[in-house]
């Protein structure tokens, strides 16, 4: 091993960045692998002592591909941390550190990326512990295959995602869903409409005053389901249905539900019951897939806001059941599209981070990657606000640019 000059080691040990830079510019060393008595290179020492400008200078002077270039696979002698681990563990993370991390990530081999330290943590564990959402997002944007590291457990059983969830729990955020609705207060007119609703097949005799057939494609029911309804009621419930029905002169009128918005007779019946009676029947139970479809249906068809709120409350309550894990990533990706509030988004975010197998729940690596990026954006916003309330700096991506 090539020992570095004592003056340079002293400057690095005391955090004298100016002195270290001056020695480097004077050519004090001829190799990026020059080290101290413990075998730690000058590059590792610069990172460990939080001197990013010095580390960037060493990297530029001794690139990894050069004969005397730095060793990107270097490990800490005791903890077995990689250089990436050390960078992710920094207290202060600014633009220079971001540049250093980006360069080192690109320059290092896959084996370095997946390397774990002596407690089984990859570099993403360290970033998660530091609440560094920018770094986590940048890593998977640079190399999407790194997403698998976010579900890797350390020696204590923690994944990087679970560590992020622990930060939310420590702040008392999103542990429980918002209180469910006890029932929407409907008007007397709604109660009277509920009395005339008869969700009977359109193949049978129509109920009193029915002048509209509603059809939905339901593969689970073996084909197309047809229900009798009342044109004026549905036209009043949805501006989109008002337009569609206003263009028809025939009696009975026909309303075909777009299968992209609803493909379940049960979901359609639940929505129509709410339109007539002002409350959910509860026939969908805790079926997360059907409740998610009900929420989407209410939003896409511009049905009453009270129905959307009732569907959200029922769905969030159902997310705590393990059989509904696959709904969590979908809901998180679409949270803003279905107009979830801030507290509701935090709860869905927390359920995703705490998911036993988030990758399997997402259905594919591509969807997991997409969901994780959305989660990190939400988390960064939460952490920045929390840091501002605590009177200290945040980890916003804007600060790294």
GROMACS .gro file of C-alpha atoms in nm:
model
  401
    1UNK     CA    1   0.000   0.000   0.000
    2UNK     CA    2   0.113   0.352  -0.083
    3UNK     CA    3   0.111   0.573   0.227
    4UNK     CA    4  -0.012   0.928   0.176
    5UNK     CA    5   0.204   1.220   0.293
    6UNK     CA    6   0.160   1.299   0.662
    7UNK     CA    7   0.068   1.660   0.587
    8UNK     CA    8  -0.223   1.553   0.366
    9UNK     CA    9  -0.342   1.295   0.619
   10UNK     CA   10  -0.328   1.559   0.891
   11UNK     CA   11  -0.534   1.800   0.680
   12UNK     CA   12  -0.794   1.531   0.612
   13UNK     CA   13  -0.803   1.423   0.977
   14UNK     CA   14  -0.865   1.777   1.102
   15UNK     CA   15  -1.114   1.870   0.830
   16UNK     CA   16  -0.882   2.128   0.676
   17UNK     CA   17  -1.033   2.130   0.326
   18UNK     CA   18  -0.828   2.429   0.206
   19UNK     CA   19  -0.503   2.271   0.319
   20UNK     CA   20  -0.592   1.938   0.157
   21UNK     CA   21  -0.684   2.106  -0.171
   22UNK     CA   22  -0.361   2.304  -0.172
   23UNK     CA   23  -0.155   1.987  -0.121
   24UNK     CA   24  -0.344   1.805  -0.395
   25UNK     CA   25  -0.291   2.093  -0.638
   26UNK     CA   26   0.079   2.085  -0.554
   27UNK     CA   27   0.093   1.719  -0.652
   28UNK     CA   28   0.147   1.582  -0.300
   29UNK     CA   29   0.019   1.239  -0.410
   30UNK     CA   30   0.049   1.043  -0.734
   31UNK     CA   31  -0.230   0.791  -0.669
   32UNK     CA   32  -0.594   0.801  -0.567
   33UNK     CA   33  -0.526   0.488  -0.362
   34UNK     CA   34  -0.275   0.650  -0.128
   35UNK     CA   35  -0.387   0.565   0.223
   36UNK     CA   36  -0.327   0.601   0.596
   37UNK     CA   37  -0.186   0.345   0.837
   38UNK     CA   38  -0.532   0.179   0.871
   39UNK     CA   39  -0.556   0.126   0.497
   40UNK     CA   40  -0.818   0.395   0.433
   41UNK     CA   41  -0.761   0.579   0.108
   42UNK     CA   42  -0.745   0.956   0.086
   43UNK     CA   43  -1.069   0.942  -0.114
   44UNK     CA   44  -1.248   0.753   0.163
   45UNK     CA   45  -1.106   0.988   0.425
   46UNK     CA   46  -1.230   1.293   0.233
   47UNK     CA   47  -1.580   1.143   0.217
   48UNK     CA   48  -1.576   1.032   0.581
   49UNK     CA   49  -1.461   1.379   0.697
   50UNK     CA   50  -1.740   1.541   0.492
   51UNK     CA   51  -1.517   1.728   0.248
   52UNK     CA   52  -1.700   1.683  -0.083
   53UNK     CA   53  -1.492   1.937  -0.276
   54UNK     CA   54  -1.174   1.754  -0.180
   55UNK     CA   55  -1.330   1.420  -0.277
   56UNK     CA   56  -1.441   1.562  -0.613
   57UNK     CA   57  -1.088   1.689  -0.676
   58UNK     CA   58  -0.940   1.347  -0.599
   59UNK     CA   59  -1.197   1.178  -0.823
   60UNK     CA   60  -1.119   1.417  -1.110
   61UNK     CA   61  -0.743   1.376  -1.067
   62UNK     CA   62  -0.753   0.998  -1.027
   63UNK     CA   63  -1.060   0.861  -1.214
   64UNK     CA   64  -1.143   0.493  -1.151
   65UNK     CA   65  -1.040   0.379  -1.500
   66UNK     CA   66  -0.691   0.528  -1.467
   67UNK     CA   67  -0.391   0.319  -1.355
   68UNK     CA   68  -0.365   0.510  -1.027
   69UNK     CA   69  -0.737   0.577  -1.004
   70UNK     CA   70  -0.949   0.546  -0.694
   71UNK     CA   71  -1.089   0.207  -0.594
   72UNK     CA   72  -1.469   0.238  -0.614
   73UNK     CA   73  -1.505  -0.100  -0.440
   74UNK     CA   74  -1.316   0.012  -0.129
   75UNK     CA   75  -1.471  -0.098   0.202
   76UNK     CA   76  -1.441   0.054   0.546
   77UNK     CA   77  -1.199  -0.169   0.743
   78UNK     CA   78  -1.433  -0.216   1.041
   79UNK     CA   79  -1.795  -0.163   0.934
   80UNK     CA   80  -1.756  -0.285   0.574
   81UNK     CA   81  -1.937   0.024   0.447
   82UNK     CA   82  -1.885   0.109   0.082
   83UNK     CA   83  -1.809   0.462  -0.035
   84UNK     CA   84  -2.179   0.489  -0.122
   85UNK     CA   85  -2.271   0.400   0.237
   86UNK     CA   86  -2.044   0.675   0.367
   87UNK     CA   87  -2.190   0.935   0.131
   88UNK     CA   88  -2.547   0.843   0.220
   89UNK     CA   89  -2.473   0.874   0.590
   90UNK     CA   90  -2.371   1.238   0.574
   91UNK     CA   91  -2.548   1.480   0.806
   92UNK     CA   92  -2.536   1.759   0.546
   93UNK     CA   93  -2.628   1.678   0.187
   94UNK     CA   94  -2.577   1.962  -0.057
   95UNK     CA   95  -2.520   2.005  -0.431
   96UNK     CA   96  -2.153   1.903  -0.413
   97UNK     CA   97  -2.238   1.581  -0.229
   98UNK     CA   98  -2.514   1.512  -0.480
   99UNK     CA   99  -2.264   1.554  -0.764
  100UNK     CA  100  -2.016   1.326  -0.590
  101UNK     CA  101  -2.283   1.060  -0.530
  102UNK     CA  102  -2.399   1.075  -0.893
  103UNK     CA  103  -2.045   1.036  -1.027
  104UNK     CA  104  -1.960   0.755  -0.789
  105UNK     CA  105  -2.283   0.567  -0.862
  106UNK     CA  106  -2.212   0.577  -1.234
  107UNK     CA  107  -1.847   0.479  -1.189
  108UNK     CA  108  -1.902   0.184  -0.954
  109UNK     CA  109  -1.992  -0.172  -1.044
  110UNK     CA  110  -2.322  -0.345  -0.966
  111UNK     CA  111  -2.146  -0.552  -0.700
  112UNK     CA  112  -2.070  -0.229  -0.514
  113UNK     CA  113  -2.432  -0.115  -0.539
  114UNK     CA  114  -2.565  -0.433  -0.377
  115UNK     CA  115  -2.285  -0.462  -0.117
  116UNK     CA  116  -2.409  -0.477   0.243
  117UNK     CA  117  -2.220  -0.370   0.554
  118UNK     CA  118  -2.165  -0.570   0.872
  119UNK     CA  119  -2.531  -0.528   0.981
  120UNK     CA  120  -2.671  -0.629   0.644
  121UNK     CA  121  -2.762  -0.282   0.518
  122UNK     CA  122  -2.718  -0.166   0.160
  123UNK     CA  123  -2.659   0.201   0.086
  124UNK     CA  124  -3.035   0.261   0.047
  125UNK     CA  125  -3.085   0.168   0.412
  126UNK     CA  126  -2.845   0.446   0.508
  127UNK     CA  127  -3.019   0.699   0.282
  128UNK     CA  128  -3.358   0.601   0.424
  129UNK     CA  129  -3.232   0.636   0.780
  130UNK     CA  130  -3.121   0.989   0.687
  131UNK     CA  131  -3.458   1.062   0.521
  132UNK     CA  132  -3.274   1.146   0.199
  133UNK     CA  133  -3.553   1.111  -0.056
  134UNK     CA  134  -3.359   1.289  -0.330
  135UNK     CA  135  -3.080   1.035  -0.314
  136UNK     CA  136  -3.320   0.739  -0.315
  137UNK     CA  137  -3.512   0.880  -0.610
  138UNK     CA  138  -3.196   0.966  -0.803
  139UNK     CA  139  -3.055   0.616  -0.751
  140UNK     CA  140  -3.351   0.436  -0.910
  141UNK     CA  141  -3.378   0.696  -1.184
  142UNK     CA  142  -3.013   0.634  -1.272
  143UNK     CA  143  -3.041   0.257  -1.246
  144UNK     CA  144  -3.399   0.122  -1.221
  145UNK     CA  145  -3.276  -0.224  -1.127
  146UNK     CA  146  -3.169  -0.079  -0.791
  147UNK     CA  147  -3.538  -0.074  -0.692
  148UNK     CA  148  -3.502  -0.427  -0.559
  149UNK     CA  149  -3.271  -0.293  -0.287
  150UNK     CA  150  -3.563  -0.099  -0.138
  151UNK     CA  151  -3.727  -0.428  -0.031
  152UNK     CA  152  -3.409  -0.592   0.101
  153UNK     CA  153  -3.408  -0.665   0.474
  154UNK     CA  154  -3.109  -0.592   0.696
  155UNK     CA  155  -2.996  -0.810   0.987
  156UNK     CA  156  -3.273  -0.667   1.206
  157UNK     CA  157  -3.544  -0.725   0.944
  158UNK     CA  158  -3.579  -0.364   0.828
  159UNK     CA  159  -3.613  -0.268   0.461
  160UNK     CA  160  -3.531   0.086   0.340
  161UNK     CA  161  -3.904   0.141   0.283
  162UNK     CA  162  -3.984   0.029   0.637
  163UNK     CA  163  -3.724   0.269   0.774
  164UNK     CA  164  -3.900   0.552   0.591
  165UNK     CA  165  -4.229   0.438   0.743
  166UNK     CA  166  -4.065   0.449   1.085
  167UNK     CA  167  -3.994   0.818   1.036
  168UNK     CA  168  -4.364   0.878   0.969
  169UNK     CA  169  -4.459   0.679   1.276
  170UNK     CA  170  -4.211   0.875   1.489
  171UNK     CA  171  -4.391   1.193   1.382
  172UNK     CA  172  -4.730   1.041   1.460
  173UNK     CA  173  -4.837   1.069   1.097
  174UNK     CA  174  -5.068   0.840   0.901
  175UNK     CA  175  -5.087   0.546   1.142
  176UNK     CA  176  -5.464   0.522   1.109
  177UNK     CA  177  -5.703   0.610   0.826
  178UNK     CA  178  -5.917   0.921   0.864
  179UNK     CA  179  -6.236   0.847   1.060
  180UNK     CA  180  -6.490   0.661   0.842
  181UNK     CA  181  -6.816   0.828   0.758
  182UNK     CA  182  -7.107   0.712   0.974
  183UNK     CA  183  -7.338   0.783   0.686
  184UNK     CA  184  -7.410   1.079   0.462
  185UNK     CA  185  -7.691   1.299   0.581
  186UNK     CA  186  -7.934   1.272   0.294
  187UNK     CA  187  -8.225   1.502   0.227
  188UNK     CA  188  -8.586   1.389   0.269
  189UNK     CA  189  -8.606   1.380  -0.109
  190UNK     CA  190  -8.321   1.126  -0.116
  191UNK     CA  191  -8.500   0.908   0.135
  192UNK     CA  192  -8.814   0.911  -0.076
  193UNK     CA  193  -8.618   0.829  -0.392
  194UNK     CA  194  -8.461   0.535  -0.212
  195UNK     CA  195  -8.809   0.393  -0.158
  196UNK     CA  196  -8.880   0.370  -0.531
  197UNK     CA  197  -8.541   0.223  -0.624
  198UNK     CA  198  -8.571  -0.136  -0.737
  199UNK     CA  199  -8.250  -0.275  -0.878
  200UNK     CA  200  -8.424  -0.524  -1.099
  201UNK     CA  201  -8.299  -0.673  -1.424
  202UNK     CA  202  -8.399  -0.485  -1.737
  203UNK     CA  203  -8.526  -0.816  -1.867
  204UNK     CA  204  -8.809  -0.807  -1.613
  205UNK     CA  205  -9.101  -0.568  -1.588
  206UNK     CA  206  -8.983  -0.213  -1.512
  207UNK     CA  207  -9.053  -0.070  -1.164
  208UNK     CA  208  -9.282   0.234  -1.132
  209UNK     CA  209  -9.189   0.530  -1.351
  210UNK     CA  210  -8.869   0.366  -1.477
  211UNK     CA  211  -8.773   0.506  -1.817
  212UNK     CA  212  -8.405   0.421  -1.843
  213UNK     CA  213  -8.201   0.104  -1.895
  214UNK     CA  214  -7.847   0.106  -1.758
  215UNK     CA  215  -7.608  -0.156  -1.896
  216UNK     CA  216  -7.266  -0.262  -1.769
  217UNK     CA  217  -7.028  -0.530  -1.894
  218UNK     CA  218  -6.952  -0.764  -1.604
  219UNK     CA  219  -6.724  -1.058  -1.694
  220UNK     CA  220  -6.769  -1.200  -1.343
  221UNK     CA  221  -7.146  -1.216  -1.395
  222UNK     CA  222  -7.111  -1.376  -1.735
  223UNK     CA  223  -7.179  -1.083  -1.964
  224UNK     CA  224  -7.387  -0.768  -1.981
  225UNK     CA  225  -7.600  -0.672  -1.681
  226UNK     CA  226  -7.907  -0.449  -1.737
  227UNK     CA  227  -8.085  -0.245  -1.471
  228UNK     CA  228  -8.395  -0.027  -1.470
  229UNK     CA  229  -8.355   0.332  -1.346
  230UNK     CA  230  -8.509   0.676  -1.382
  231UNK     CA  231  -8.367   0.919  -1.633
  232UNK     CA  232  -8.425   1.236  -1.431
  233UNK     CA  233  -8.256   1.092  -1.120
  234UNK     CA  234  -7.939   0.987  -1.299
  235UNK     CA  235  -7.926   1.305  -1.508
  236UNK     CA  236  -7.938   1.508  -1.188
  237UNK     CA  237  -7.667   1.293  -1.026
  238UNK     CA  238  -7.402   1.338  -1.296
  239UNK     CA  239  -7.328   1.618  -1.538
  240UNK     CA  240  -7.183   1.362  -1.780
  241UNK     CA  241  -7.495   1.148  -1.765
  242UNK     CA  242  -7.707   1.461  -1.804
  243UNK     CA  243  -7.542   1.530  -2.138
  244UNK     CA  244  -7.564   1.169  -2.255
  245UNK     CA  245  -7.931   1.130  -2.162
  246UNK     CA  246  -8.032   1.474  -2.288
  247UNK     CA  247  -7.935   1.370  -2.641
  248UNK     CA  248  -8.181   1.077  -2.639
  249UNK     CA  249  -8.549   1.093  -2.730
  250UNK     CA  250  -8.634   0.723  -2.712
  251UNK     CA  251  -8.824   0.576  -2.420
  252UNK     CA  252  -8.682   0.392  -2.243
  253UNK     CA  253  -8.346   0.565  -2.279
  254UNK     CA  254  -8.022   0.365  -2.270
  255UNK     CA  255  -7.710   0.441  -2.069
  256UNK     CA  256  -7.412   0.213  -2.136
  257UNK     CA  257  -7.138   0.231  -1.873
  258UNK     CA  258  -6.785   0.255  -2.010
  259UNK     CA  259  -6.609  -0.068  -1.902
  260UNK     CA  260  -6.295   0.135  -1.832
  261UNK     CA  261  -6.488   0.311  -1.557
  262UNK     CA  262  -6.690   0.020  -1.421
  263UNK     CA  263  -6.703  -0.349  -1.505
  264UNK     CA  264  -6.901  -0.481  -1.210
  265UNK     CA  265  -7.274  -0.503  -1.155
  266UNK     CA  266  -7.214  -0.495  -0.779
  267UNK     CA  267  -7.024  -0.166  -0.806
  268UNK     CA  268  -7.290  -0.014  -1.031
  269UNK     CA  269  -7.567  -0.117  -0.793
  270UNK     CA  270  -7.377   0.030  -0.496
  271UNK     CA  271  -7.331   0.361  -0.676
  272UNK     CA  272  -7.694   0.376  -0.788
  273UNK     CA  273  -7.816   0.295  -0.439
  274UNK     CA  274  -7.619   0.594  -0.311
  275UNK     CA  275  -7.762   0.818  -0.585
  276UNK     CA  276  -8.115   0.723  -0.483
  277UNK     CA  277  -8.083   0.679  -0.106
  278UNK     CA  278  -7.788   0.903  -0.014
  279UNK     CA  279  -7.587   0.627   0.154
  280UNK     CA  280  -7.393   0.312   0.072
  281UNK     CA  281  -7.553  -0.028   0.123
  282UNK     CA  282  -7.222  -0.182   0.224
  283UNK     CA  283  -7.271  -0.469  -0.021
  284UNK     CA  284  -6.907  -0.445  -0.135
  285UNK     CA  285  -6.787  -0.523   0.214
  286UNK     CA  286  -6.408  -0.493   0.249
  287UNK     CA  287  -6.332  -0.598  -0.108
  288UNK     CA  288  -6.054  -0.353  -0.193
  289UNK     CA  289  -6.072  -0.414  -0.568
  290UNK     CA  290  -6.444  -0.337  -0.585
  291UNK     CA  291  -6.420  -0.037  -0.352
  292UNK     CA  292  -6.136   0.100  -0.565
  293UNK     CA  293  -6.354   0.056  -0.871
  294UNK     CA  294  -6.639   0.237  -0.694
  295UNK     CA  295  -6.411   0.530  -0.617
  296UNK     CA  296  -6.286   0.551  -0.977
  297UNK     CA  297  -6.642   0.521  -1.109
  298UNK     CA  298  -6.762   0.808  -0.891
  299UNK     CA  299  -6.477   1.033  -1.005
  300UNK     CA  300  -6.484   0.952  -1.377
  301UNK     CA  301  -6.862   0.988  -1.400
  302UNK     CA  302  -6.872   1.306  -1.190
  303UNK     CA  303  -7.113   1.151  -0.941
  304UNK     CA  304  -7.194   1.334  -0.614
  305UNK     CA  305  -6.892   1.433  -0.406
  306UNK     CA  306  -7.053   1.265  -0.106
  307UNK     CA  307  -7.029   0.932  -0.289
  308UNK     CA  308  -6.659   0.985  -0.356
  309UNK     CA  309  -6.601   1.063   0.010
  310UNK     CA  310  -6.795   0.758   0.122
  311UNK     CA  311  -6.602   0.536  -0.121
  312UNK     CA  312  -6.270   0.678   0.003
  313UNK     CA  313  -6.362   0.612   0.367
  314UNK     CA  314  -6.467   0.254   0.293
  315UNK     CA  315  -6.157   0.185   0.081
  316UNK     CA  316  -5.907   0.327   0.332
  317UNK     CA  317  -6.060   0.115   0.606
  318UNK     CA  318  -6.026  -0.194   0.387
  319UNK     CA  319  -5.658  -0.128   0.310
  320UNK     CA  320  -5.560  -0.255   0.652
  321UNK     CA  321  -5.659  -0.606   0.548
  322UNK     CA  322  -5.366  -0.804   0.399
  323UNK     CA  323  -5.573  -0.939   0.109
  324UNK     CA  324  -5.604  -0.583  -0.023
  325UNK     CA  325  -5.228  -0.520  -0.044
  326UNK     CA  326  -5.237  -0.510  -0.426
  327UNK     CA  327  -5.472  -0.209  -0.416
  328UNK     CA  328  -5.230   0.005  -0.213
  329UNK     CA  329  -4.973   0.077  -0.491
  330UNK     CA  330  -5.249   0.151  -0.742
  331UNK     CA  331  -5.420   0.392  -0.505
  332UNK     CA  332  -5.093   0.564  -0.416
  333UNK     CA  333  -5.010   0.626  -0.783
  334UNK     CA  334  -5.358   0.764  -0.847
  335UNK     CA  335  -5.411   0.940  -0.514
  336UNK     CA  336  -5.423   1.291  -0.658
  337UNK     CA  337  -5.631   1.187  -0.958
  338UNK     CA  338  -5.907   1.060  -0.727
  339UNK     CA  339  -5.865   1.370  -0.508
  340UNK     CA  340  -5.742   1.215  -0.185
  341UNK     CA  341  -5.673   1.470   0.085
  342UNK     CA  342  -5.333   1.516   0.249
  343UNK     CA  343  -5.411   1.297   0.551
  344UNK     CA  344  -5.558   1.030   0.323
  345UNK     CA  345  -5.248   1.030   0.100
  346UNK     CA  346  -5.024   0.997   0.404
  347UNK     CA  347  -5.217   0.693   0.522
  348UNK     CA  348  -5.193   0.523   0.181
  349UNK     CA  349  -4.823   0.611   0.168
  350UNK     CA  350  -4.768   0.454   0.509
  351UNK     CA  351  -4.950   0.135   0.406
  352UNK     CA  352  -4.725   0.105   0.101
  353UNK     CA  353  -4.405   0.158   0.298
  354UNK     CA  354  -4.514  -0.100   0.555
  355UNK     CA  355  -4.626  -0.355   0.297
  356UNK     CA  356  -4.470  -0.695   0.368
  357UNK     CA  357  -4.377  -0.743   0.003
  358UNK     CA  358  -4.422  -0.413  -0.178
  359UNK     CA  359  -4.266  -0.545  -0.499
  360UNK     CA  360  -4.515  -0.834  -0.522
  361UNK     CA  361  -4.805  -0.604  -0.430
  362UNK     CA  362  -4.714  -0.367  -0.716
  363UNK     CA  363  -4.739  -0.653  -0.964
  364UNK     CA  364  -4.422  -0.582  -1.162
  365UNK     CA  365  -4.085  -0.416  -1.119
  366UNK     CA  366  -4.190  -0.133  -1.351
  367UNK     CA  367  -4.501  -0.055  -1.144
  368UNK     CA  368  -4.305  -0.087  -0.821
  369UNK     CA  369  -4.053   0.161  -0.956
  370UNK     CA  370  -4.328   0.404  -1.053
  371UNK     CA  371  -4.501   0.368  -0.715
  372UNK     CA  372  -4.175   0.415  -0.524
  373UNK     CA  373  -4.101   0.738  -0.710
  374UNK     CA  374  -4.448   0.870  -0.621
  375UNK     CA  375  -4.392   0.766  -0.259
  376UNK     CA  376  -4.058   0.948  -0.245
  377UNK     CA  377  -4.211   1.269  -0.382
  378UNK     CA  378  -4.482   1.256  -0.114
  379UNK     CA  379  -4.226   1.175   0.157
  380UNK     CA  380  -3.992   1.455   0.055
  381UNK     CA  381  -4.276   1.704   0.085
  382UNK     CA  382  -4.366   1.569   0.431
  383UNK     CA  383  -4.007   1.572   0.556
  384UNK     CA  384  -3.940   1.924   0.427
  385UNK     CA  385  -4.251   2.058   0.603
  386UNK     CA  386  -4.159   1.868   0.918
  387UNK     CA  387  -3.804   2.005   0.909
  388UNK     CA  388  -3.937   2.359   0.861
  389UNK     CA  389  -4.162   2.316   1.164
  390UNK     CA  390  -3.864   2.188   1.363
  391UNK     CA  391  -3.665   2.493   1.256
  392UNK     CA  392  -3.402   2.315   1.049
  393UNK     CA  393  -3.327   2.247   0.680
  394UNK     CA  394  -3.507   1.986   0.472
  395UNK     CA  395  -3.399   1.733   0.211
  396UNK     CA  396  -3.584   1.880  -0.083
  397UNK     CA  397  -3.465   1.783  -0.428
  398UNK     CA  398  -3.454   2.151  -0.515
  399UNK     CA  399  -3.165   2.199  -0.275
  400UNK     CA  400  -2.954   1.944  -0.467
  401UNK     CA  401  -2.976   2.123  -0.801
   0.00000   0.00000   0.00000
